[in-house]
């Protein structure tokens, strides 16, 4: 019997040592560590970090408000997750794009938690279906007749917006890239635009030749009279030190 007690005591001691060496995280503990991972290792943008932080806080608050007494990540169930996404649609009125963005971020949170050994088991967010979208129907191109009416109107009534649109239309650039672009990104001698990896959505350097219509537009903006580190577009409608807000460019 004594020997059995010794064996049992050894097993208990060994189990406690293993638990001490590795402990699964609580939901509360995991959120700041996940955001730190996304920032320092995954190198997410500030906008994405803000979005992920909000999604996790909203989900955590909903769990508490609805009396899901989950402490550890592993306690999150498929049933609770499905109920949460039903709530987003039926109560919050989230559309397909917002719904899918939320699902993608929460799914990534659990995947990272598994990768970092903060939790074990299947990802409950994998059991939630994405919603069908109709992005193609939303992004309908203007007709030639509409453009003939719109472009002169914008050029006369909002020249600054006309310049911004010019970079999109003639430079085939994304609004987010234009917002982050500085005067030094333009090679005035070779007529090139250099989009740095930190400015690009796809996180890689891109060099764009400047088409003649865009070059004429750039010449009219007198950008060379400003410091090279100034942003080309700002909310003050002139080159400056502060990047234009996301809502303006939308």
JSON list of N, CA, C and O in Angstrom, two decimals, residues 62-115:
[
{"chain": "A", "resi": 62, "resn": "UNK", "atom": "N", "xyz": [-20.53, 40.40, -24.77]},
{"chain": "A", "resi": 62, "resn": "UNK", "atom": "CA", "xyz": [-21.77, 39.69, -25.06]},
{"chain": "A", "resi": 62, "resn": "UNK", "atom": "C", "xyz": [-21.85, 38.40, -24.24]},
{"chain": "A", "resi": 62, "resn": "UNK", "atom": "O", "xyz": [-22.92, 38.04, -23.73]},
{"chain": "A", "resi": 63, "resn": "UNK", "atom": "N", "xyz": [-20.74, 37.68, -24.12]},
{"chain": "A", "resi": 63, "resn": "UNK", "atom": "CA", "xyz": [-20.71, 36.46, -23.31]},
{"chain": "A", "resi": 63, "resn": "UNK", "atom": "C", "xyz": [-21.11, 36.75, -21.87]},
{"chain": "A", "resi": 63, "resn": "UNK", "atom": "O", "xyz": [-21.92, 36.03, -21.27]},
{"chain": "A", "resi": 64, "resn": "UNK", "atom": "N", "xyz": [-20.55, 37.82, -21.32]},
{"chain": "A", "resi": 64, "resn": "UNK", "atom": "CA", "xyz": [-20.85, 38.18, -19.93]},
{"chain": "A", "resi": 64, "resn": "UNK", "atom": "C", "xyz": [-22.30, 38.60, -19.78]},
{"chain": "A", "resi": 64, "resn": "UNK", "atom": "O", "xyz": [-23.00, 38.16, -18.86]},
{"chain": "A", "resi": 65, "resn": "UNK", "atom": "N", "xyz": [-22.77, 39.45, -20.71]},
{"chain": "A", "resi": 65, "resn": "UNK", "atom": "CA", "xyz": [-24.16, 39.94, -20.63]},
{"chain": "A", "resi": 65, "resn": "UNK", "atom": "C", "xyz": [-25.17, 38.81, -20.76]},
{"chain": "A", "resi": 65, "resn": "UNK", "atom": "O", "xyz": [-26.29, 38.91, -20.23]},
{"chain": "A", "resi": 66, "resn": "UNK", "atom": "N", "xyz": [-24.81, 37.75, -21.47]},
{"chain": "A", "resi": 66, "resn": "UNK", "atom": "CA", "xyz": [-25.74, 36.65, -21.69]},
{"chain": "A", "resi": 66, "resn": "UNK", "atom": "C", "xyz": [-25.45, 35.45, -20.79]},
{"chain": "A", "resi": 66, "resn": "UNK", "atom": "O", "xyz": [-25.90, 34.34, -21.06]},
{"chain": "A", "resi": 67, "resn": "UNK", "atom": "N", "xyz": [-24.67, 35.71, -19.75]},
{"chain": "A", "resi": 67, "resn": "UNK", "atom": "CA", "xyz": [-24.43, 34.73, -18.68]},
{"chain": "A", "resi": 67, "resn": "UNK", "atom": "C", "xyz": [-23.75, 33.46, -19.16]},
{"chain": "A", "resi": 67, "resn": "UNK", "atom": "O", "xyz": [-24.01, 32.36, -18.66]},
{"chain": "A", "resi": 68, "resn": "UNK", "atom": "N", "xyz": [-22.87, 33.63, -20.14]},
{"chain": "A", "resi": 68, "resn": "UNK", "atom": "CA", "xyz": [-21.99, 32.52, -20.49]},
{"chain": "A", "resi": 68, "resn": "UNK", "atom": "C", "xyz": [-20.75, 32.66, -19.61]},
{"chain": "A", "resi": 68, "resn": "UNK", "atom": "O", "xyz": [-19.89, 33.50, -19.85]},
{"chain": "A", "resi": 69, "resn": "UNK", "atom": "N", "xyz": [-20.69, 31.87, -18.57]},
{"chain": "A", "resi": 69, "resn": "UNK", "atom": "CA", "xyz": [-19.62, 32.02, -17.58]},
{"chain": "A", "resi": 69, "resn": "UNK", "atom": "C", "xyz": [-18.36, 31.28, -18.04]},
{"chain": "A", "resi": 69, "resn": "UNK", "atom": "O", "xyz": [-17.90, 30.33, -17.39]},
{"chain": "A", "resi": 70, "resn": "UNK", "atom": "N", "xyz": [-17.83, 31.72, -19.17]},
{"chain": "A", "resi": 70, "resn": "UNK", "atom": "CA", "xyz": [-16.62, 31.10, -19.70]},
{"chain": "A", "resi": 70, "resn": "UNK", "atom": "C", "xyz": [-15.41, 31.85, -19.17]},
{"chain": "A", "resi": 70, "resn": "UNK", "atom": "O", "xyz": [-15.30, 33.07, -19.31]},
{"chain": "A", "resi": 71, "resn": "UNK", "atom": "N", "xyz": [-14.49, 31.11, -18.58]},
{"chain": "A", "resi": 71, "resn": "UNK", "atom": "CA", "xyz": [-13.24, 31.71, -18.12]},
{"chain": "A", "resi": 71, "resn": "UNK", "atom": "C", "xyz": [-12.11, 31.45, -19.10]},
{"chain": "A", "resi": 71, "resn": "UNK", "atom": "O", "xyz": [-11.38, 32.35, -19.49]},
{"chain": "A", "resi": 72, "resn": "UNK", "atom": "N", "xyz": [-12.00, 30.20, -19.51]},
{"chain": "A", "resi": 72, "resn": "UNK", "atom": "CA", "xyz": [-10.91, 29.82, -20.40]},
{"chain": "A", "resi": 72, "resn": "UNK", "atom": "C", "xyz": [-11.37, 29.78, -21.86]},
{"chain": "A", "resi": 72, "resn": "UNK", "atom": "O", "xyz": [-12.56, 29.58, -22.15]},
{"chain": "A", "resi": 73, "resn": "UNK", "atom": "N", "xyz": [-10.43, 29.96, -22.77]},
{"chain": "A", "resi": 73, "resn": "UNK", "atom": "CA", "xyz": [-10.75, 29.96, -24.20]},
{"chain": "A", "resi": 73, "resn": "UNK", "atom": "C", "xyz": [-11.41, 28.65, -24.60]},
{"chain": "A", "resi": 73, "resn": "UNK", "atom": "O", "xyz": [-12.34, 28.61, -25.40]},
{"chain": "A", "resi": 74, "resn": "UNK", "atom": "N", "xyz": [-10.93, 27.56, -24.02]},
{"chain": "A", "resi": 74, "resn": "UNK", "atom": "CA", "xyz": [-11.43, 26.23, -24.38]},
{"chain": "A", "resi": 74, "resn": "UNK", "atom": "C", "xyz": [-12.89, 26.03, -24.03]},
{"chain": "A", "resi": 74, "resn": "UNK", "atom": "O", "xyz": [-13.52, 25.09, -24.53]},
{"chain": "A", "resi": 75, "resn": "UNK", "atom": "N", "xyz": [-13.45, 26.89, -23.20]},
{"chain": "A", "resi": 75, "resn": "UNK", "atom": "CA", "xyz": [-14.84, 26.74, -22.80]},
{"chain": "A", "resi": 75, "resn": "UNK", "atom": "C", "xyz": [-15.82, 27.33, -23.81]},
{"chain": "A", "resi": 75, "resn": "UNK", "atom": "O", "xyz": [-17.02, 27.11, -23.72]},
{"chain": "A", "resi": 76, "resn": "UNK", "atom": "N", "xyz": [-15.31, 28.09, -24.77]},
{"chain": "A", "resi": 76, "resn": "UNK", "atom": "CA", "xyz": [-16.16, 28.67, -25.81]},
{"chain": "A", "resi": 76, "resn": "UNK", "atom": "C", "xyz": [-16.73, 27.54, -26.67]},
{"chain": "A", "resi": 76, "resn": "UNK", "atom": "O", "xyz": [-16.00, 26.71, -27.20]},
{"chain": "A", "resi": 77, "resn": "UNK", "atom": "N", "xyz": [-18.04, 27.51, -26.82]},
{"chain": "A", "resi": 77, "resn": "UNK", "atom": "CA", "xyz": [-18.71, 26.42, -27.53]},
{"chain": "A", "resi": 77, "resn": "UNK", "atom": "C", "xyz": [-19.23, 26.87, -28.89]},
{"chain": "A", "resi": 77, "resn": "UNK", "atom": "O", "xyz": [-19.43, 28.07, -29.13]},
{"chain": "A", "resi": 78, "resn": "UNK", "atom": "N", "xyz": [-19.46, 25.90, -29.74]},
{"chain": "A", "resi": 78, "resn": "UNK", "atom": "CA", "xyz": [-20.06, 26.20, -31.05]},
{"chain": "A", "resi": 78, "resn": "UNK", "atom": "C", "xyz": [-21.45, 26.81, -30.87]},
{"chain": "A", "resi": 78, "resn": "UNK", "atom": "O", "xyz": [-21.83, 27.73, -31.60]},
{"chain": "A", "resi": 79, "resn": "UNK", "atom": "N", "xyz": [-22.19, 26.32, -29.91]},
{"chain": "A", "resi": 79, "resn": "UNK", "atom": "CA", "xyz": [-23.54, 26.83, -29.65]},
{"chain": "A", "resi": 79, "resn": "UNK", "atom": "C", "xyz": [-23.50, 28.31, -29.28]},
{"chain": "A", "resi": 79, "resn": "UNK", "atom": "O", "xyz": [-24.30, 29.12, -29.79]},
{"chain": "A", "resi": 80, "resn": "UNK", "atom": "N", "xyz": [-22.58, 28.68, -28.40]},
{"chain": "A", "resi": 80, "resn": "UNK", "atom": "CA", "xyz": [-22.49, 30.08, -27.98]},
{"chain": "A", "resi": 80, "resn": "UNK", "atom": "C", "xyz": [-22.05, 30.97, -29.13]},
{"chain": "A", "resi": 80, "resn": "UNK", "atom": "O", "xyz": [-22.54, 32.09, -29.31]},
{"chain": "A", "resi": 81, "resn": "UNK", "atom": "N", "xyz": [-21.14, 30.47, -29.94]},
{"chain": "A", "resi": 81, "resn": "UNK", "atom": "CA", "xyz": [-20.65, 31.24, -31.09]},
{"chain": "A", "resi": 81, "resn": "UNK", "atom": "C", "xyz": [-21.76, 31.44, -32.12]},
{"chain": "A", "resi": 81, "resn": "UNK", "atom": "O", "xyz": [-21.94, 32.55, -32.65]},
{"chain": "A", "resi": 82, "resn": "UNK", "atom": "N", "xyz": [-22.52, 30.38, -32.40]},
{"chain": "A", "resi": 82, "resn": "UNK", "atom": "CA", "xyz": [-23.62, 30.51, -33.36]},
{"chain": "A", "resi": 82, "resn": "UNK", "atom": "C", "xyz": [-24.68, 31.49, -32.86]},
{"chain": "A", "resi": 82, "resn": "UNK", "atom": "O", "xyz": [-25.20, 32.29, -33.63]},
{"chain": "A", "resi": 83, "resn": "UNK", "atom": "N", "xyz": [-24.96, 31.43, -31.57]},
{"chain": "A", "resi": 83, "resn": "UNK", "atom": "CA", "xyz": [-25.94, 32.36, -30.98]},
{"chain": "A", "resi": 83, "resn": "UNK", "atom": "C", "xyz": [-25.45, 33.79, -31.09]},
{"chain": "A", "resi": 83, "resn": "UNK", "atom": "O", "xyz": [-26.24, 34.71, -31.35]},
{"chain": "A", "resi": 84, "resn": "UNK", "atom": "N", "xyz": [-24.15, 33.99, -30.91]},
{"chain": "A", "resi": 84, "resn": "UNK", "atom": "CA", "xyz": [-23.58, 35.34, -31.03]},
{"chain": "A", "resi": 84, "resn": "UNK", "atom": "C", "xyz": [-23.74, 35.89, -32.45]},
{"chain": "A", "resi": 84, "resn": "UNK", "atom": "O", "xyz": [-24.15, 37.04, -32.64]},
{"chain": "A", "resi": 85, "resn": "UNK", "atom": "N", "xyz": [-23.47, 35.06, -33.45]},
{"chain": "A", "resi": 85, "resn": "UNK", "atom": "CA", "xyz": [-23.57, 35.53, -34.83]},
{"chain": "A", "resi": 85, "resn": "UNK", "atom": "C", "xyz": [-25.02, 35.71, -35.26]},
{"chain": "A", "resi": 85, "resn": "UNK", "atom": "O", "xyz": [-25.32, 36.58, -36.09]},
{"chain": "A", "resi": 86, "resn": "UNK", "atom": "N", "xyz": [-25.93, 34.93, -34.68]},
{"chain": "A", "resi": 86, "resn": "UNK", "atom": "CA", "xyz": [-27.35, 35.18, -34.90]},
{"chain": "A", "resi": 86, "resn": "UNK", "atom": "C", "xyz": [-27.74, 36.54, -34.33]},
{"chain": "A", "resi": 86, "resn": "UNK", "atom": "O", "xyz": [-28.52, 37.29, -34.95]},
{"chain": "A", "resi": 87, "resn": "UNK", "atom": "N", "xyz": [-27.18, 36.86, -33.18]},
{"chain": "A", "resi": 87, "resn": "UNK", "atom": "CA", "xyz": [-27.43, 38.16, -32.54]},
{"chain": "A", "resi": 87, "resn": "UNK", "atom": "C", "xyz": [-26.91, 39.31, -33.41]},
{"chain": "A", "resi": 87, "resn": "UNK", "atom": "O", "xyz": [-27.58, 40.35, -33.55]},
{"chain": "A", "resi": 88, "resn": "UNK", "atom": "N", "xyz": [-25.75, 39.13, -34.01]},
{"chain": "A", "resi": 88, "resn": "UNK", "atom": "CA", "xyz": [-25.19, 40.18, -34.86]},
{"chain": "A", "resi": 88, "resn": "UNK", "atom": "C", "xyz": [-26.10, 40.50, -36.04]},
{"chain": "A", "resi": 88, "resn": "UNK", "atom": "O", "xyz": [-26.21, 41.65, -36.46]},
{"chain": "A", "resi": 89, "resn": "UNK", "atom": "N", "xyz": [-26.75, 39.47, -36.57]},
{"chain": "A", "resi": 89, "resn": "UNK", "atom": "CA", "xyz": [-27.64, 39.67, -37.72]},
{"chain": "A", "resi": 89, "resn": "UNK", "atom": "C", "xyz": [-29.01, 40.16, -37.28]},
{"chain": "A", "resi": 89, "resn": "UNK", "atom": "O", "xyz": [-29.53, 41.16, -37.79]},
{"chain": "A", "resi": 90, "resn": "UNK", "atom": "N", "xyz": [-29.61, 39.46, -36.32]},
{"chain": "A", "resi": 90, "resn": "UNK", "atom": "CA", "xyz": [-31.00, 39.72, -35.95]},
{"chain": "A", "resi": 90, "resn": "UNK", "atom": "C", "xyz": [-31.19, 40.96, -35.08]},
{"chain": "A", "resi": 90, "resn": "UNK", "atom": "O", "xyz": [-32.21, 41.65, -35.18]},
{"chain": "A", "resi": 91, "resn": "UNK", "atom": "N", "xyz": [-30.21, 41.25, -34.23]},
{"chain": "A", "resi": 91, "resn": "UNK", "atom": "CA", "xyz": [-30.34, 42.39, -33.31]},
{"chain": "A", "resi": 91, "resn": "UNK", "atom": "C", "xyz": [-29.51, 43.59, -33.78]},
{"chain": "A", "resi": 91, "resn": "UNK", "atom": "O", "xyz": [-30.01, 44.71, -33.86]},
{"chain": "A", "resi": 92, "resn": "UNK", "atom": "N", "xyz": [-28.25, 43.33, -34.10]},
{"chain": "A", "resi": 92, "resn": "UNK", "atom": "CA", "xyz": [-27.36, 44.43, -34.51]},
{"chain": "A", "resi": 92, "resn": "UNK", "atom": "C", "xyz": [-27.55, 44.83, -35.96]},
{"chain": "A", "resi": 92, "resn": "UNK", "atom": "O", "xyz": [-27.17, 45.92, -36.37]},
{"chain": "A", "resi": 93, "resn": "UNK", "atom": "N", "xyz": [-28.13, 43.95, -36.76]},
{"chain": "A", "resi": 93, "resn": "UNK", "atom": "CA", "xyz": [-28.37, 44.27, -38.17]},
{"chain": "A", "resi": 93, "resn": "UNK", "atom": "C", "xyz": [-27.13, 44.28, -39.03]},
{"chain": "A", "resi": 93, "resn": "UNK", "atom": "O", "xyz": [-27.07, 44.98, -40.04]},
{"chain": "A", "resi": 94, "resn": "UNK", "atom": "N", "xyz": [-26.12, 43.49, -38.67]},
{"chain": "A", "resi": 94, "resn": "UNK", "atom": "CA", "xyz": [-24.89, 43.44, -39.45]},
{"chain": "A", "resi": 94, "resn": "UNK", "atom": "C", "xyz": [-25.14, 42.86, -40.84]},
{"chain": "A", "resi": 94, "resn": "UNK", "atom": "O", "xyz": [-25.82, 41.85, -40.99]},
{"chain": "A", "resi": 95, "resn": "UNK", "atom": "N", "xyz": [-24.57, 43.51, -41.85]},
{"chain": "A", "resi": 95, "resn": "UNK", "atom": "CA", "xyz": [-24.65, 43.01, -43.21]},
{"chain": "A", "resi": 95, "resn": "UNK", "atom": "C", "xyz": [-23.60, 41.94, -43.45]},
{"chain": "A", "resi": 95, "resn": "UNK", "atom": "O", "xyz": [-22.75, 41.68, -42.60]},
{"chain": "A", "resi": 96, "resn": "UNK", "atom": "N", "xyz": [-23.63, 41.32, -44.64]},
{"chain": "A", "resi": 96, "resn": "UNK", "atom": "CA", "xyz": [-22.69, 40.22, -44.94]},
{"chain": "A", "resi": 96, "resn": "UNK", "atom": "C", "xyz": [-21.21, 40.61, -44.79]},
{"chain": "A", "resi": 96, "resn": "UNK", "atom": "O", "xyz": [-20.42, 39.82, -44.27]},
{"chain": "A", "resi": 97, "resn": "UNK", "atom": "N", "xyz": [-20.84, 41.79, -45.24]},
{"chain": "A", "resi": 97, "resn": "UNK", "atom": "CA", "xyz": [-19.43, 42.18, -45.18]},
{"chain": "A", "resi": 97, "resn": "UNK", "atom": "C", "xyz": [-18.96, 42.31, -43.74]},
{"chain": "A", "resi": 97, "resn": "UNK", "atom": "O", "xyz": [-17.90, 41.79, -43.36]},
{"chain": "A", "resi": 98, "resn": "UNK", "atom": "N", "xyz": [-19.74, 43.01, -42.90]},
{"chain": "A", "resi": 98, "resn": "UNK", "atom": "CA", "xyz": [-19.38, 43.17, -41.49]},
{"chain": "A", "resi": 98, "resn": "UNK", "atom": "C", "xyz": [-19.39, 41.83, -40.78]},
{"chain": "A", "resi": 98, "resn": "UNK", "atom": "O", "xyz": [-18.50, 41.52, -39.98]},
{"chain": "A", "resi": 99, "resn": "UNK", "atom": "N", "xyz": [-20.40, 41.02, -41.07]},
{"chain": "A", "resi": 99, "resn": "UNK", "atom": "CA", "xyz": [-20.54, 39.69, -40.48]},
{"chain": "A", "resi": 99, "resn": "UNK", "atom": "C", "xyz": [-19.30, 38.84, -40.80]},
{"chain": "A", "resi": 99, "resn": "UNK", "atom": "O", "xyz": [-18.70, 38.23, -39.91]},
{"chain": "A", "resi": 100, "resn": "UNK", "atom": "N", "xyz": [-18.91, 38.82, -42.06]},
{"chain": "A", "resi": 100, "resn": "UNK", "atom": "CA", "xyz": [-17.77, 38.00, -42.48]},
{"chain": "A", "resi": 100, "resn": "UNK", "atom": "C", "xyz": [-16.45, 38.51, -41.92]},
{"chain": "A", "resi": 100, "resn": "UNK", "atom": "O", "xyz": [-15.56, 37.73, -41.61]},
{"chain": "A", "resi": 101, "resn": "UNK", "atom": "N", "xyz": [-16.32, 39.84, -41.82]},
{"chain": "A", "resi": 101, "resn": "UNK", "atom": "CA", "xyz": [-15.11, 40.40, -41.21]},
{"chain": "A", "resi": 101, "resn": "UNK", "atom": "C", "xyz": [-14.99, 39.98, -39.76]},
{"chain": "A", "resi": 101, "resn": "UNK", "atom": "O", "xyz": [-13.90, 39.63, -39.28]},
{"chain": "A", "resi": 102, "resn": "UNK", "atom": "N", "xyz": [-16.11, 40.04, -39.03]},
{"chain": "A", "resi": 102, "resn": "UNK", "atom": "CA", "xyz": [-16.11, 39.63, -37.63]},
{"chain": "A", "resi": 102, "resn": "UNK", "atom": "C", "xyz": [-15.75, 38.16, -37.49]},
{"chain": "A", "resi": 102, "resn": "UNK", "atom": "O", "xyz": [-14.92, 37.78, -36.65]},
{"chain": "A", "resi": 103, "resn": "UNK", "atom": "N", "xyz": [-16.37, 37.33, -38.33]},
{"chain": "A", "resi": 103, "resn": "UNK", "atom": "CA", "xyz": [-16.08, 35.89, -38.29]},
{"chain": "A", "resi": 103, "resn": "UNK", "atom": "C", "xyz": [-14.60, 35.62, -38.58]},
{"chain": "A", "resi": 103, "resn": "UNK", "atom": "O", "xyz": [-13.96, 34.81, -37.89]},
{"chain": "A", "resi": 104, "resn": "UNK", "atom": "N", "xyz": [-14.06, 36.29, -39.57]},
{"chain": "A", "resi": 104, "resn": "UNK", "atom": "CA", "xyz": [-12.66, 36.08, -39.92]},
{"chain": "A", "resi": 104, "resn": "UNK", "atom": "C", "xyz": [-11.71, 36.46, -38.80]},
{"chain": "A", "resi": 104, "resn": "UNK", "atom": "O", "xyz": [-10.73, 35.75, -38.52]},
{"chain": "A", "resi": 105, "resn": "UNK", "atom": "N", "xyz": [-12.00, 37.56, -38.12]},
{"chain": "A", "resi": 105, "resn": "UNK", "atom": "CA", "xyz": [-11.13, 38.01, -37.03]},
{"chain": "A", "resi": 105, "resn": "UNK", "atom": "C", "xyz": [-11.21, 37.10, -35.81]},
{"chain": "A", "resi": 105, "resn": "UNK", "atom": "O", "xyz": [-10.18, 36.77, -35.20]},
{"chain": "A", "resi": 106, "resn": "UNK", "atom": "N", "xyz": [-12.41, 36.68, -35.44]},
{"chain": "A", "resi": 106, "resn": "UNK", "atom": "CA", "xyz": [-12.56, 35.80, -34.28]},
{"chain": "A", "resi": 106, "resn": "UNK", "atom": "C", "xyz": [-12.00, 34.40, -34.58]},
{"chain": "A", "resi": 106, "resn": "UNK", "atom": "O", "xyz": [-11.43, 33.75, -33.70]},
{"chain": "A", "resi": 107, "resn": "UNK", "atom": "N", "xyz": [-12.15, 33.96, -35.81]},
{"chain": "A", "resi": 107, "resn": "UNK", "atom": "CA", "xyz": [-11.58, 32.67, -36.21]},
{"chain": "A", "resi": 107, "resn": "UNK", "atom": "C", "xyz": [-10.05, 32.74, -36.12]},
{"chain": "A", "resi": 107, "resn": "UNK", "atom": "O", "xyz": [-9.39, 31.79, -35.65]},
{"chain": "A", "resi": 108, "resn": "UNK", "atom": "N", "xyz": [-9.48, 33.85, -36.56]},
{"chain": "A", "resi": 108, "resn": "UNK", "atom": "CA", "xyz": [-8.03, 34.03, -36.49]},
{"chain": "A", "resi": 108, "resn": "UNK", "atom": "C", "xyz": [-7.54, 34.05, -35.05]},
{"chain": "A", "resi": 108, "resn": "UNK", "atom": "O", "xyz": [-6.48, 33.49, -34.72]},
{"chain": "A", "resi": 109, "resn": "UNK", "atom": "N", "xyz": [-8.32, 34.69, -34.18]},
{"chain": "A", "resi": 109, "resn": "UNK", "atom": "CA", "xyz": [-7.97, 34.74, -32.75]},
{"chain": "A", "resi": 109, "resn": "UNK", "atom": "C", "xyz": [-7.83, 33.33, -32.18]},
{"chain": "A", "resi": 109, "resn": "UNK", "atom": "O", "xyz": [-6.84, 33.01, -31.50]},
{"chain": "A", "resi": 110, "resn": "UNK", "atom": "N", "xyz": [-8.78, 32.46, -32.49]},
{"chain": "A", "resi": 110, "resn": "UNK", "atom": "CA", "xyz": [-8.74, 31.09, -31.94]},
{"chain": "A", "resi": 110, "resn": "UNK", "atom": "C", "xyz": [-7.60, 30.30, -32.59]},
{"chain": "A", "resi": 110, "resn": "UNK", "atom": "O", "xyz": [-6.91, 29.51, -31.92]},
{"chain": "A", "resi": 111, "resn": "UNK", "atom": "N", "xyz": [-7.37, 30.51, -33.88]},
{"chain": "A", "resi": 111, "resn": "UNK", "atom": "CA", "xyz": [-6.28, 29.80, -34.55]},
{"chain": "A", "resi": 111, "resn": "UNK", "atom": "C", "xyz": [-4.92, 30.17, -33.97]},
{"chain": "A", "resi": 111, "resn": "UNK", "atom": "O", "xyz": [-4.05, 29.32, -33.78]},
{"chain": "A", "resi": 112, "resn": "UNK", "atom": "N", "xyz": [-4.73, 31.46, -33.69]},
{"chain": "A", "resi": 112, "resn": "UNK", "atom": "CA", "xyz": [-3.48, 31.92, -33.08]},
{"chain": "A", "resi": 112, "resn": "UNK", "atom": "C", "xyz": [-3.35, 31.34, -31.67]},
{"chain": "A", "resi": 112, "resn": "UNK", "atom": "O", "xyz": [-2.26, 30.92, -31.26]},
{"chain": "A", "resi": 113, "resn": "UNK", "atom": "N", "xyz": [-4.46, 31.30, -30.94]},
{"chain": "A", "resi": 113, "resn": "UNK", "atom": "CA", "xyz": [-4.44, 30.74, -29.58]},
{"chain": "A", "resi": 113, "resn": "UNK", "atom": "C", "xyz": [-4.00, 29.28, -29.61]},
{"chain": "A", "resi": 113, "resn": "UNK", "atom": "O", "xyz": [-3.24, 28.83, -28.75]},
{"chain": "A", "resi": 114, "resn": "UNK", "atom": "N", "xyz": [-4.47, 28.52, -30.60]},
{"chain": "A", "resi": 114, "resn": "UNK", "atom": "CA", "xyz": [-4.06, 27.12, -30.74]},
{"chain": "A", "resi": 114, "resn": "UNK", "atom": "C", "xyz": [-2.58, 27.02, -31.10]},
{"chain": "A", "resi": 114, "resn": "UNK", "atom": "O", "xyz": [-1.84, 26.20, -30.56]},
{"chain": "A", "resi": 115, "resn": "UNK", "atom": "N", "xyz": [-2.16, 27.89, -32.02]},
{"chain": "A", "resi": 115, "resn": "UNK", "atom": "CA", "xyz": [-0.77, 27.88, -32.46]},
{"chain": "A", "resi": 115, "resn": "UNK", "atom": "C", "xyz": [0.19, 28.21, -31.32]},
{"chain": "A", "resi": 115, "resn": "UNK", "atom": "O", "xyz": [1.28, 27.63, -31.22]}
]
